[in-house]
Amino acid sequence: MALSSKAEVIDIIQSSKYANVFTQVFGPAAFSDVDAAYDNVGRAVAAFERNTTVTKFKSKFDKFWAEQGKDVSQFGVDADSNYTGVPAKFKSKYITRQEAEGLALFNATDKGKCALCHLTANASTEDGKTYAPLFTDFTYDNLGVPVNPRIAELAGVQPIDYGLGARLAELEEANPGGVVCKKVPSGIPGGGKVLVDEVQAGKFKVPTLRNVGMSAPYAHNGFFANLEDITHFYNIRDVGTWPAPEVAMNVNSEELGDLGLSAEEEAAIVAFMRTLTD
């Protein structure tokens, strides 16, 4: 997370409220060797991820996915992925009609367009095993998210985060691979300019939406407090009143911004996303 070294990571943990728990597990000298302590951080995280508190693919959605024959990529849409809605005789033991409507809107390329990046198609491995959708295509995108003024309130400065486009100063001369870079404002008072890749500026990795109901706030800078806010932004970014994007380059103007969804349709999509909580 952009920390400078293992030592900085361990220093943060050592000064935390849970440092005593760390020493209970790994011994009173747990912080004396930075490399060993860093490895133990990884072991602790792995132990948590393996225990039954975090059980993957156990959400309402996953039960519905199995109920539907383990494929929901065409639910509520036609062969061209245009919206058809929830079938009149729809029944499910696991999700409500509103949640099902949200999935239909989510899949539709003429409605929510969500599945273009947050894939509802099944995941698969090289050995042919099939899994429920991961809700990401692992690409990078600039959604045109505005600057979060709360950062300046807390930090005293308002940096601009160029995401995948941020580049080291050495690239200005080396420019490997023909990357087209330019100097742009850092956003930090007195900080001058920084170098960014013009093609990648402002892009952030498309996250999985699994357990998204548990991970507020949203967007790379936490601009949106809840799922309702970010869904509304997706819907009306280009036709509503919003601040300018934090990074104006490479803003996705094809898959969001003027979706024409009603308030009820926005609410249905949010309801569907909440079924993804394990």
PDB file of C-alpha atoms in Angstrom:
ATOM      1  CA  MET A   1       0.000   0.000   0.000  1.00  0.00           C
ATOM      2  CA  ALA A   2       2.851   2.350  -0.963  1.00  0.00           C
ATOM      3  CA  LEU A   3       4.656   2.013   2.361  1.00  0.00           C
ATOM      4  CA  SER A   4       8.389   2.457   1.981  1.00  0.00           C
ATOM      5  CA  SER A   5       9.702  -0.745   3.566  1.00  0.00           C
ATOM      6  CA  LYS A   6       9.020  -3.814   5.668  1.00  0.00           C
ATOM      7  CA  ALA A   7      10.251  -1.831   8.656  1.00  0.00           C
ATOM      8  CA  GLU A   8       7.544   0.782   8.155  1.00  0.00           C
ATOM      9  CA  VAL A   9       4.869  -1.917   8.036  1.00  0.00           C
ATOM     10  CA  ILE A  10       6.142  -3.499  11.248  1.00  0.00           C
ATOM     11  CA  ASP A  11       6.454  -0.106  12.959  1.00  0.00           C
ATOM     12  CA  ILE A  12       2.762   0.571  12.271  1.00  0.00           C
ATOM     13  CA  ILE A  13       1.759  -2.817  13.692  1.00  0.00           C
ATOM     14  CA  GLN A  14       4.025  -2.416  16.726  1.00  0.00           C
ATOM     15  CA  SER A  15       2.360   0.894  17.586  1.00  0.00           C
ATOM     16  CA  SER A  16      -1.163  -0.426  17.040  1.00  0.00           C
ATOM     17  CA  LYS A  17      -3.783  -1.374  19.634  1.00  0.00           C
ATOM     18  CA  TYR A  18      -3.409  -5.055  18.713  1.00  0.00           C
ATOM     19  CA  ALA A  19       0.388  -5.232  19.072  1.00  0.00           C
ATOM     20  CA  ASN A  20      -0.017  -7.173  22.330  1.00  0.00           C
ATOM     21  CA  VAL A  21      -1.989  -9.873  20.491  1.00  0.00           C
ATOM     22  CA  PHE A  22       0.832 -10.163  17.957  1.00  0.00           C
ATOM     23  CA  THR A  23       3.359 -10.771  20.751  1.00  0.00           C
ATOM     24  CA  GLN A  24       1.029 -13.274  22.438  1.00  0.00           C
ATOM     25  CA  VAL A  25       1.048 -15.336  19.240  1.00  0.00           C
ATOM     26  CA  PHE A  26       4.653 -14.893  18.097  1.00  0.00           C
ATOM     27  CA  GLY A  27       6.454 -14.287  21.392  1.00  0.00           C
ATOM     28  CA  PRO A  28       7.739 -11.296  23.379  1.00  0.00           C
ATOM     29  CA  ALA A  29      10.520 -10.686  20.829  1.00  0.00           C
ATOM     30  CA  ALA A  30       8.106 -10.766  17.889  1.00  0.00           C
ATOM     31  CA  PHE A  31       9.158  -7.294  16.705  1.00  0.00           C
ATOM     32  CA  SER A  32      12.916  -7.617  17.205  1.00  0.00           C
ATOM     33  CA  ASP A  33      13.600  -9.062  13.739  1.00  0.00           C
ATOM     34  CA  VAL A  34      11.846  -7.087  10.987  1.00  0.00           C
ATOM     35  CA  ASP A  35      12.073  -9.814   8.342  1.00  0.00           C
ATOM     36  CA  ALA A  36      10.711 -12.479  10.688  1.00  0.00           C
ATOM     37  CA  ALA A  37       7.940 -10.176  11.898  1.00  0.00           C
ATOM     38  CA  TYR A  38       6.968  -9.349   8.313  1.00  0.00           C
ATOM     39  CA  ASP A  39       6.740 -13.059   7.468  1.00  0.00           C
ATOM     40  CA  ASN A  40       4.584 -13.596  10.543  1.00  0.00           C
ATOM     41  CA  VAL A  41       2.207 -10.867   9.374  1.00  0.00           C
ATOM     42  CA  GLY A  42       1.678 -12.937   6.240  1.00  0.00           C
ATOM     43  CA  ARG A  43       1.105 -16.077   8.312  1.00  0.00           C
ATOM     44  CA  ALA A  44      -1.455 -14.309  10.483  1.00  0.00           C
ATOM     45  CA  VAL A  45      -3.387 -12.968   7.497  1.00  0.00           C
ATOM     46  CA  ALA A  46      -3.331 -16.403   5.837  1.00  0.00           C
ATOM     47  CA  ALA A  47      -4.624 -18.065   9.013  1.00  0.00           C
ATOM     48  CA  PHE A  48      -7.529 -15.638   9.137  1.00  0.00           C
ATOM     49  CA  GLU A  49      -8.363 -16.198   5.475  1.00  0.00           C
ATOM     50  CA  ARG A  50      -8.367 -19.965   5.967  1.00  0.00           C
ATOM     51  CA  ASN A  51     -10.709 -20.015   8.955  1.00  0.00           C
ATOM     52  CA  THR A  52     -14.475 -20.372   8.806  1.00  0.00           C
ATOM     53  CA  THR A  53     -15.066 -16.682   9.532  1.00  0.00           C
ATOM     54  CA  VAL A  54     -14.182 -16.064   5.893  1.00  0.00           C
ATOM     55  CA  THR A  55     -15.934 -18.680   3.768  1.00  0.00           C
ATOM     56  CA  LYS A  56     -15.847 -17.888   0.075  1.00  0.00           C
ATOM     57  CA  PHE A  57     -18.713 -18.563  -2.310  1.00  0.00           C
ATOM     58  CA  LYS A  58     -21.321 -18.915   0.468  1.00  0.00           C
ATOM     59  CA  SER A  59     -23.458 -15.880  -0.328  1.00  0.00           C
ATOM     60  CA  LYS A  60     -27.142 -15.708  -1.236  1.00  0.00           C
ATOM     61  CA  PHE A  61     -25.980 -15.175  -4.789  1.00  0.00           C
ATOM     62  CA  ASP A  62     -23.970 -18.404  -4.802  1.00  0.00           C
ATOM     63  CA  LYS A  63     -26.976 -20.395  -3.665  1.00  0.00           C
ATOM     64  CA  PHE A  64     -29.033 -18.745  -6.396  1.00  0.00           C
ATOM     65  CA  TRP A  65     -26.268 -19.439  -8.939  1.00  0.00           C
ATOM     66  CA  ALA A  66     -26.427 -23.145  -8.111  1.00  0.00           C
ATOM     67  CA  GLU A  67     -30.225 -23.037  -8.174  1.00  0.00           C
ATOM     68  CA  GLN A  68     -30.101 -21.573 -11.703  1.00  0.00           C
ATOM     69  CA  GLY A  69     -27.868 -24.333 -13.034  1.00  0.00           C
ATOM     70  CA  LYS A  70     -24.561 -22.584 -12.310  1.00  0.00           C
ATOM     71  CA  ASP A  71     -24.817 -19.929 -15.005  1.00  0.00           C
ATOM     72  CA  VAL A  72     -26.467 -16.509 -14.589  1.00  0.00           C
ATOM     73  CA  SER A  73     -24.639 -14.547 -17.284  1.00  0.00           C
ATOM     74  CA  GLN A  74     -27.754 -14.410 -19.466  1.00  0.00           C
ATOM     75  CA  PHE A  75     -30.289 -13.975 -16.695  1.00  0.00           C
ATOM     76  CA  GLY A  76     -32.815 -11.277 -17.615  1.00  0.00           C
ATOM     77  CA  VAL A  77     -31.311 -10.567 -21.043  1.00  0.00           C
ATOM     78  CA  ASP A  78     -31.635 -11.861 -24.596  1.00  0.00           C
ATOM     79  CA  ALA A  79     -28.957 -13.376 -26.847  1.00  0.00           C
ATOM     80  CA  ASP A  80     -27.569  -9.889 -27.519  1.00  0.00           C
ATOM     81  CA  SER A  81     -27.472  -9.111 -23.777  1.00  0.00           C
ATOM     82  CA  ASN A  82     -30.309  -6.594 -24.075  1.00  0.00           C
ATOM     83  CA  TYR A  83     -32.682  -6.288 -21.146  1.00  0.00           C
ATOM     84  CA  THR A  84     -35.733  -8.559 -21.011  1.00  0.00           C
ATOM     85  CA  GLY A  85     -36.360  -8.453 -17.270  1.00  0.00           C
ATOM     86  CA  VAL A  86     -37.217 -11.080 -14.700  1.00  0.00           C
ATOM     87  CA  PRO A  87     -39.516 -13.823 -16.042  1.00  0.00           C
ATOM     88  CA  ALA A  88     -43.118 -13.497 -14.879  1.00  0.00           C
ATOM     89  CA  LYS A  89     -43.020 -16.941 -13.264  1.00  0.00           C
ATOM     90  CA  PHE A  90     -39.704 -16.321 -11.498  1.00  0.00           C
ATOM     91  CA  LYS A  91     -39.259 -18.131  -8.199  1.00  0.00           C
ATOM     92  CA  SER A  92     -36.219 -18.570  -6.006  1.00  0.00           C
ATOM     93  CA  LYS A  93     -35.578 -19.872  -2.519  1.00  0.00           C
ATOM     94  CA  TYR A  94     -32.635 -17.548  -2.131  1.00  0.00           C
ATOM     95  CA  ILE A  95     -33.145 -14.093  -3.655  1.00  0.00           C
ATOM     96  CA  THR A  96     -36.093 -11.728  -3.912  1.00  0.00           C
ATOM     97  CA  ARG A  97     -37.677 -10.496  -7.108  1.00  0.00           C
ATOM     98  CA  GLN A  98     -36.064  -7.069  -6.582  1.00  0.00           C
ATOM     99  CA  GLU A  99     -32.633  -8.686  -6.243  1.00  0.00           C
ATOM    100  CA  ALA A 100     -33.288 -10.756  -9.375  1.00  0.00           C
ATOM    101  CA  GLU A 101     -34.328  -7.585 -11.195  1.00  0.00           C
ATOM    102  CA  GLY A 102     -31.022  -6.074 -10.121  1.00  0.00           C
ATOM    103  CA  LEU A 103     -29.150  -8.973 -11.711  1.00  0.00           C
ATOM    104  CA  ALA A 104     -31.096  -8.537 -14.963  1.00  0.00           C
ATOM    105  CA  LEU A 105     -30.215  -4.832 -15.037  1.00  0.00           C
ATOM    106  CA  PHE A 106     -26.635  -5.675 -14.064  1.00  0.00           C
ATOM    107  CA  ASN A 107     -26.318  -8.046 -17.046  1.00  0.00           C
ATOM    108  CA  ALA A 108     -28.006  -5.821 -19.620  1.00  0.00           C
ATOM    109  CA  THR A 109     -25.743  -3.908 -22.004  1.00  0.00           C
ATOM    110  CA  ASP A 110     -28.619  -1.483 -22.717  1.00  0.00           C
ATOM    111  CA  LYS A 111     -29.273  -0.837 -19.008  1.00  0.00           C
ATOM    112  CA  GLY A 112     -26.774  -1.097 -16.151  1.00  0.00           C
ATOM    113  CA  LYS A 113     -23.833  -2.368 -18.238  1.00  0.00           C
ATOM    114  CA  CYS A 114     -22.255  -3.545 -14.975  1.00  0.00           C
ATOM    115  CA  ALA A 115     -21.305  -7.020 -16.241  1.00  0.00           C
ATOM    116  CA  LEU A 116     -19.118  -5.519 -18.978  1.00  0.00           C
ATOM    117  CA  CYS A 117     -16.428  -5.108 -16.305  1.00  0.00           C
ATOM    118  CA  HIS A 118     -17.800  -6.992 -13.281  1.00  0.00           C
ATOM    119  CA  LEU A 119     -18.270 -10.263 -15.115  1.00  0.00           C
ATOM    120  CA  THR A 120     -21.201 -12.519 -14.269  1.00  0.00           C
ATOM    121  CA  ALA A 121     -19.809 -15.252 -16.516  1.00  0.00           C
ATOM    122  CA  ASN A 122     -18.391 -18.260 -14.698  1.00  0.00           C
ATOM    123  CA  ALA A 123     -14.742 -18.282 -13.719  1.00  0.00           C
ATOM    124  CA  SER A 124     -12.594 -21.181 -14.866  1.00  0.00           C
ATOM    125  CA  THR A 125      -9.109 -22.530 -14.286  1.00  0.00           C
ATOM    126  CA  GLU A 126      -6.574 -23.895 -16.733  1.00  0.00           C
ATOM    127  CA  ASP A 127      -7.432 -27.451 -15.716  1.00  0.00           C
ATOM    128  CA  GLY A 128     -11.064 -26.902 -16.683  1.00  0.00           C
ATOM    129  CA  LYS A 129     -12.663 -26.417 -13.273  1.00  0.00           C
ATOM    130  CA  THR A 130     -15.600 -24.011 -13.182  1.00  0.00           C
ATOM    131  CA  TYR A 131     -16.388 -21.592 -10.365  1.00  0.00           C
ATOM    132  CA  ALA A 132     -19.040 -19.018  -9.685  1.00  0.00           C
ATOM    133  CA  PRO A 133     -18.406 -15.521 -11.129  1.00  0.00           C
ATOM    134  CA  LEU A 134     -15.642 -13.396  -9.629  1.00  0.00           C
ATOM    135  CA  PHE A 135     -17.288 -10.100 -10.683  1.00  0.00           C
ATOM    136  CA  THR A 136     -14.163  -8.557 -12.187  1.00  0.00           C
ATOM    137  CA  ASP A 137     -12.408  -8.685 -15.544  1.00  0.00           C
ATOM    138  CA  PHE A 138      -9.077  -7.716 -13.929  1.00  0.00           C
ATOM    139  CA  THR A 139      -8.671  -4.658 -16.180  1.00  0.00           C
ATOM    140  CA  TYR A 140      -8.034  -1.036 -15.201  1.00  0.00           C
ATOM    141  CA  ASP A 141     -10.391   1.891 -15.692  1.00  0.00           C
ATOM    142  CA  ASN A 142     -10.859   5.586 -14.965  1.00  0.00           C
ATOM    143  CA  LEU A 143     -14.430   6.198 -13.802  1.00  0.00           C
ATOM    144  CA  GLY A 144     -14.038   9.958 -13.576  1.00  0.00           C
ATOM    145  CA  VAL A 145     -14.339   9.976  -9.792  1.00  0.00           C
ATOM    146  CA  PRO A 146     -14.043  13.484  -8.327  1.00  0.00           C
ATOM    147  CA  VAL A 147     -11.416  14.565  -5.825  1.00  0.00           C
ATOM    148  CA  ASN A 148     -12.346  13.604  -2.269  1.00  0.00           C
ATOM    149  CA  PRO A 149     -12.074  16.830  -0.247  1.00  0.00           C
ATOM    150  CA  ARG A 150     -12.032  14.827   2.996  1.00  0.00           C
ATOM    151  CA  ILE A 151      -8.441  13.832   2.185  1.00  0.00           C
ATOM    152  CA  ALA A 152      -7.361  17.473   2.274  1.00  0.00           C
ATOM    153  CA  GLU A 153      -9.286  17.983   5.522  1.00  0.00           C
ATOM    154  CA  LEU A 154      -7.370  15.128   7.137  1.00  0.00           C
ATOM    155  CA  ALA A 155      -3.960  15.526   5.505  1.00  0.00           C
ATOM    156  CA  GLY A 156      -3.767  19.265   4.875  1.00  0.00           C
ATOM    157  CA  VAL A 157      -2.992  18.716   1.180  1.00  0.00           C
ATOM    158  CA  GLN A 158      -5.001  17.476  -1.800  1.00  0.00           C
ATOM    159  CA  PRO A 159      -2.785  15.169  -3.873  1.00  0.00           C
ATOM    160  CA  ILE A 160      -3.944  13.882  -7.254  1.00  0.00           C
ATOM    161  CA  ASP A 161      -3.816  10.100  -7.561  1.00  0.00           C
ATOM    162  CA  TYR A 162      -2.894   9.070 -11.121  1.00  0.00           C
ATOM    163  CA  GLY A 163      -3.356   5.384 -10.353  1.00  0.00           C
ATOM    164  CA  LEU A 164      -1.835   3.011 -12.911  1.00  0.00           C
ATOM    165  CA  GLY A 165      -0.443   6.002 -14.790  1.00  0.00           C
ATOM    166  CA  ALA A 166       1.913   7.141 -12.031  1.00  0.00           C
ATOM    167  CA  ARG A 167       5.501   6.769 -13.183  1.00  0.00           C
ATOM    168  CA  LEU A 168       8.958   7.075 -11.702  1.00  0.00           C
ATOM    169  CA  ALA A 169      10.966  10.122 -12.731  1.00  0.00           C
ATOM    170  CA  GLU A 170      13.545   7.886 -14.427  1.00  0.00           C
ATOM    171  CA  LEU A 171      11.038   7.174 -17.183  1.00  0.00           C
ATOM    172  CA  GLU A 172      11.309  10.751 -18.341  1.00  0.00           C
ATOM    173  CA  GLU A 173      14.666   9.930 -19.888  1.00  0.00           C
ATOM    174  CA  ALA A 174      14.516   6.149 -20.336  1.00  0.00           C
ATOM    175  CA  ASN A 175      10.946   5.993 -21.667  1.00  0.00           C
ATOM    176  CA  PRO A 176      11.083   2.170 -22.035  1.00  0.00           C
ATOM    177  CA  GLY A 177       8.640   0.537 -24.392  1.00  0.00           C
ATOM    178  CA  GLY A 178       7.720   3.820 -25.992  1.00  0.00           C
ATOM    179  CA  VAL A 179       5.500   4.872 -23.074  1.00  0.00           C
ATOM    180  CA  VAL A 180       4.238   8.377 -23.753  1.00  0.00           C
ATOM    181  CA  CYS A 181       4.698  10.304 -20.524  1.00  0.00           C
ATOM    182  CA  LYS A 182       4.054  13.902 -19.607  1.00  0.00           C
ATOM    183  CA  LYS A 183       4.513  16.085 -16.576  1.00  0.00           C
ATOM    184  CA  VAL A 184       1.277  16.958 -14.824  1.00  0.00           C
ATOM    185  CA  PRO A 185       0.383  18.789 -11.585  1.00  0.00           C
ATOM    186  CA  SER A 186       0.887  16.774  -8.412  1.00  0.00           C
ATOM    187  CA  GLY A 187      -1.929  18.559  -6.625  1.00  0.00           C
ATOM    188  CA  ILE A 188       0.323  19.067  -3.636  1.00  0.00           C
ATOM    189  CA  PRO A 189       0.996  22.738  -2.815  1.00  0.00           C
ATOM    190  CA  GLY A 190       4.642  23.383  -3.589  1.00  0.00           C
ATOM    191  CA  GLY A 191       4.974  19.831  -4.927  1.00  0.00           C
ATOM    192  CA  GLY A 192       5.454  20.824  -8.541  1.00  0.00           C
ATOM    193  CA  LYS A 193       4.695  18.242 -11.185  1.00  0.00           C
ATOM    194  CA  VAL A 194       4.844  14.465 -11.471  1.00  0.00           C
ATOM    195  CA  LEU A 195       5.378  12.188 -14.439  1.00  0.00           C
ATOM    196  CA  VAL A 196       2.497  10.033 -15.680  1.00  0.00           C
ATOM    197  CA  ASP A 197       1.826   7.652 -18.544  1.00  0.00           C
ATOM    198  CA  GLU A 198      -0.819   9.429 -20.633  1.00  0.00           C
ATOM    199  CA  VAL A 199      -2.430   6.157 -21.728  1.00  0.00           C
ATOM    200  CA  GLN A 200      -2.869   4.817 -18.169  1.00  0.00           C
ATOM    201  CA  ALA A 201      -3.423   8.009 -16.179  1.00  0.00           C
ATOM    202  CA  GLY A 202      -6.305   7.816 -13.729  1.00  0.00           C
ATOM    203  CA  LYS A 203      -6.931   4.096 -14.167  1.00  0.00           C
ATOM    204  CA  PHE A 204      -7.526   1.788 -11.201  1.00  0.00           C
ATOM    205  CA  LYS A 205      -8.061  -1.957 -11.128  1.00  0.00           C
ATOM    206  CA  VAL A 206     -11.655  -3.114 -11.557  1.00  0.00           C
ATOM    207  CA  PRO A 207     -12.396  -4.679  -8.154  1.00  0.00           C
ATOM    208  CA  THR A 208     -14.398  -7.779  -7.493  1.00  0.00           C
ATOM    209  CA  LEU A 209     -17.876  -6.945  -6.207  1.00  0.00           C
ATOM    210  CA  ARG A 210     -17.959  -9.937  -3.922  1.00  0.00           C
ATOM    211  CA  ASN A 211     -18.641  -8.708  -0.379  1.00  0.00           C
ATOM    212  CA  VAL A 212     -18.878  -5.185  -1.763  1.00  0.00           C
ATOM    213  CA  GLY A 213     -21.646  -4.447   0.738  1.00  0.00           C
ATOM    214  CA  MET A 214     -19.033  -4.750   3.489  1.00  0.00           C
ATOM    215  CA  SER A 215     -16.320  -2.527   2.026  1.00  0.00           C
ATOM    216  CA  ALA A 216     -17.556   1.086   2.135  1.00  0.00           C
ATOM    217  CA  PRO A 217     -16.472   3.746   1.286  1.00  0.00           C
ATOM    218  CA  TYR A 218     -16.115   3.271  -2.472  1.00  0.00           C
ATOM    219  CA  ALA A 219     -13.808   4.289  -5.350  1.00  0.00           C
ATOM    220  CA  HIS A 220     -10.046   4.620  -5.106  1.00  0.00           C
ATOM    221  CA  ASN A 221     -10.258   7.702  -2.902  1.00  0.00           C
ATOM    222  CA  GLY A 222     -13.353   6.830  -0.865  1.00  0.00           C
ATOM    223  CA  PHE A 223     -15.447   9.581  -2.455  1.00  0.00           C
ATOM    224  CA  PHE A 224     -18.700   7.591  -2.177  1.00  0.00           C
ATOM    225  CA  ALA A 225     -20.039   6.760   1.269  1.00  0.00           C
ATOM    226  CA  ASN A 226     -22.328   3.912   0.237  1.00  0.00           C
ATOM    227  CA  LEU A 227     -23.438   1.693  -2.641  1.00  0.00           C
ATOM    228  CA  GLU A 228     -26.404   3.928  -3.389  1.00  0.00           C
ATOM    229  CA  ASP A 229     -24.121   6.909  -4.000  1.00  0.00           C
ATOM    230  CA  ILE A 230     -21.683   5.187  -6.346  1.00  0.00           C
ATOM    231  CA  THR A 231     -24.496   3.488  -8.282  1.00  0.00           C
ATOM    232  CA  HIS A 232     -26.192   6.861  -8.749  1.00  0.00           C
ATOM    233  CA  PHE A 233     -22.869   8.292  -9.968  1.00  0.00           C
ATOM    234  CA  TYR A 234     -22.525   5.504 -12.537  1.00  0.00           C
ATOM    235  CA  ASN A 235     -26.019   6.305 -13.729  1.00  0.00           C
ATOM    236  CA  ILE A 236     -25.923  10.105 -14.087  1.00  0.00           C
ATOM    237  CA  ARG A 237     -22.255  11.178 -14.004  1.00  0.00           C
ATOM    238  CA  ASP A 238     -22.500  12.961 -17.364  1.00  0.00           C
ATOM    239  CA  VAL A 239     -25.978  14.404 -16.976  1.00  0.00           C
ATOM    240  CA  GLY A 240     -26.032  15.317 -13.304  1.00  0.00           C
ATOM    241  CA  THR A 241     -24.166  17.883 -11.229  1.00  0.00           C
ATOM    242  CA  TRP A 242     -20.836  16.415 -10.182  1.00  0.00           C
ATOM    243  CA  PRO A 243     -17.404  17.911  -9.543  1.00  0.00           C
ATOM    244  CA  ALA A 244     -14.764  17.457 -12.222  1.00  0.00           C
ATOM    245  CA  PRO A 245     -12.839  14.151 -12.347  1.00  0.00           C
ATOM    246  CA  GLU A 246      -9.734  13.890 -10.208  1.00  0.00           C
ATOM    247  CA  VAL A 247      -7.917  12.858 -13.412  1.00  0.00           C
ATOM    248  CA  ALA A 248      -9.542  13.974 -16.669  1.00  0.00           C
ATOM    249  CA  MET A 249      -7.493  11.736 -18.963  1.00  0.00           C
ATOM    250  CA  ASN A 250      -8.884   8.366 -20.091  1.00  0.00           C
ATOM    251  CA  VAL A 251     -12.291   8.728 -18.429  1.00  0.00           C
ATOM    252  CA  ASN A 252     -14.593   5.863 -19.442  1.00  0.00           C
ATOM    253  CA  SER A 253     -17.426   7.503 -21.367  1.00  0.00           C
ATOM    254  CA  GLU A 254     -18.848   4.349 -22.982  1.00  0.00           C
ATOM    255  CA  GLU A 255     -19.963   2.167 -20.085  1.00  0.00           C
ATOM    256  CA  LEU A 256     -21.235   4.655 -17.528  1.00  0.00           C
ATOM    257  CA  GLY A 257     -22.312   8.248 -17.107  1.00  0.00           C
ATOM    258  CA  ASP A 258     -25.722   8.387 -18.774  1.00  0.00           C
ATOM    259  CA  LEU A 259     -27.406   5.027 -18.253  1.00  0.00           C
ATOM    260  CA  GLY A 260     -30.967   6.326 -17.986  1.00  0.00           C
ATOM    261  CA  LEU A 261     -31.843   4.157 -14.994  1.00  0.00           C
ATOM    262  CA  SER A 262     -34.789   5.023 -12.777  1.00  0.00           C
ATOM    263  CA  ALA A 263     -34.469   5.327  -8.992  1.00  0.00           C
ATOM    264  CA  GLU A 264     -36.173   1.938  -8.686  1.00  0.00           C
ATOM    265  CA  GLU A 265     -33.676   0.368 -11.085  1.00  0.00           C
ATOM    266  CA  GLU A 266     -30.741   1.824  -9.179  1.00  0.00           C
ATOM    267  CA  ALA A 267     -32.203   0.390  -5.958  1.00  0.00           C
ATOM    268  CA  ALA A 268     -32.585  -3.039  -7.573  1.00  0.00           C
ATOM    269  CA  ILE A 269     -28.933  -3.091  -8.645  1.00  0.00           C
ATOM    270  CA  VAL A 270     -27.865  -2.155  -5.116  1.00  0.00           C
ATOM    271  CA  ALA A 271     -30.109  -4.878  -3.696  1.00  0.00           C
ATOM    272  CA  PHE A 272     -28.478  -7.403  -6.022  1.00  0.00           C
ATOM    273  CA  MET A 273     -24.956  -6.346  -5.034  1.00  0.00           C
ATOM    274  CA  ARG A 274     -25.838  -6.948  -1.394  1.00  0.00           C
ATOM    275  CA  THR A 275     -26.574 -10.615  -2.212  1.00  0.00           C
ATOM    276  CA  LEU A 276     -22.837 -11.032  -2.868  1.00  0.00           C
ATOM    277  CA  THR A 277     -21.966 -10.934   0.856  1.00  0.00           C
ATOM    278  CA  ASP A 278     -20.621 -14.275   2.123  1.00  0.00           C
TER     279      ASP A 278
END
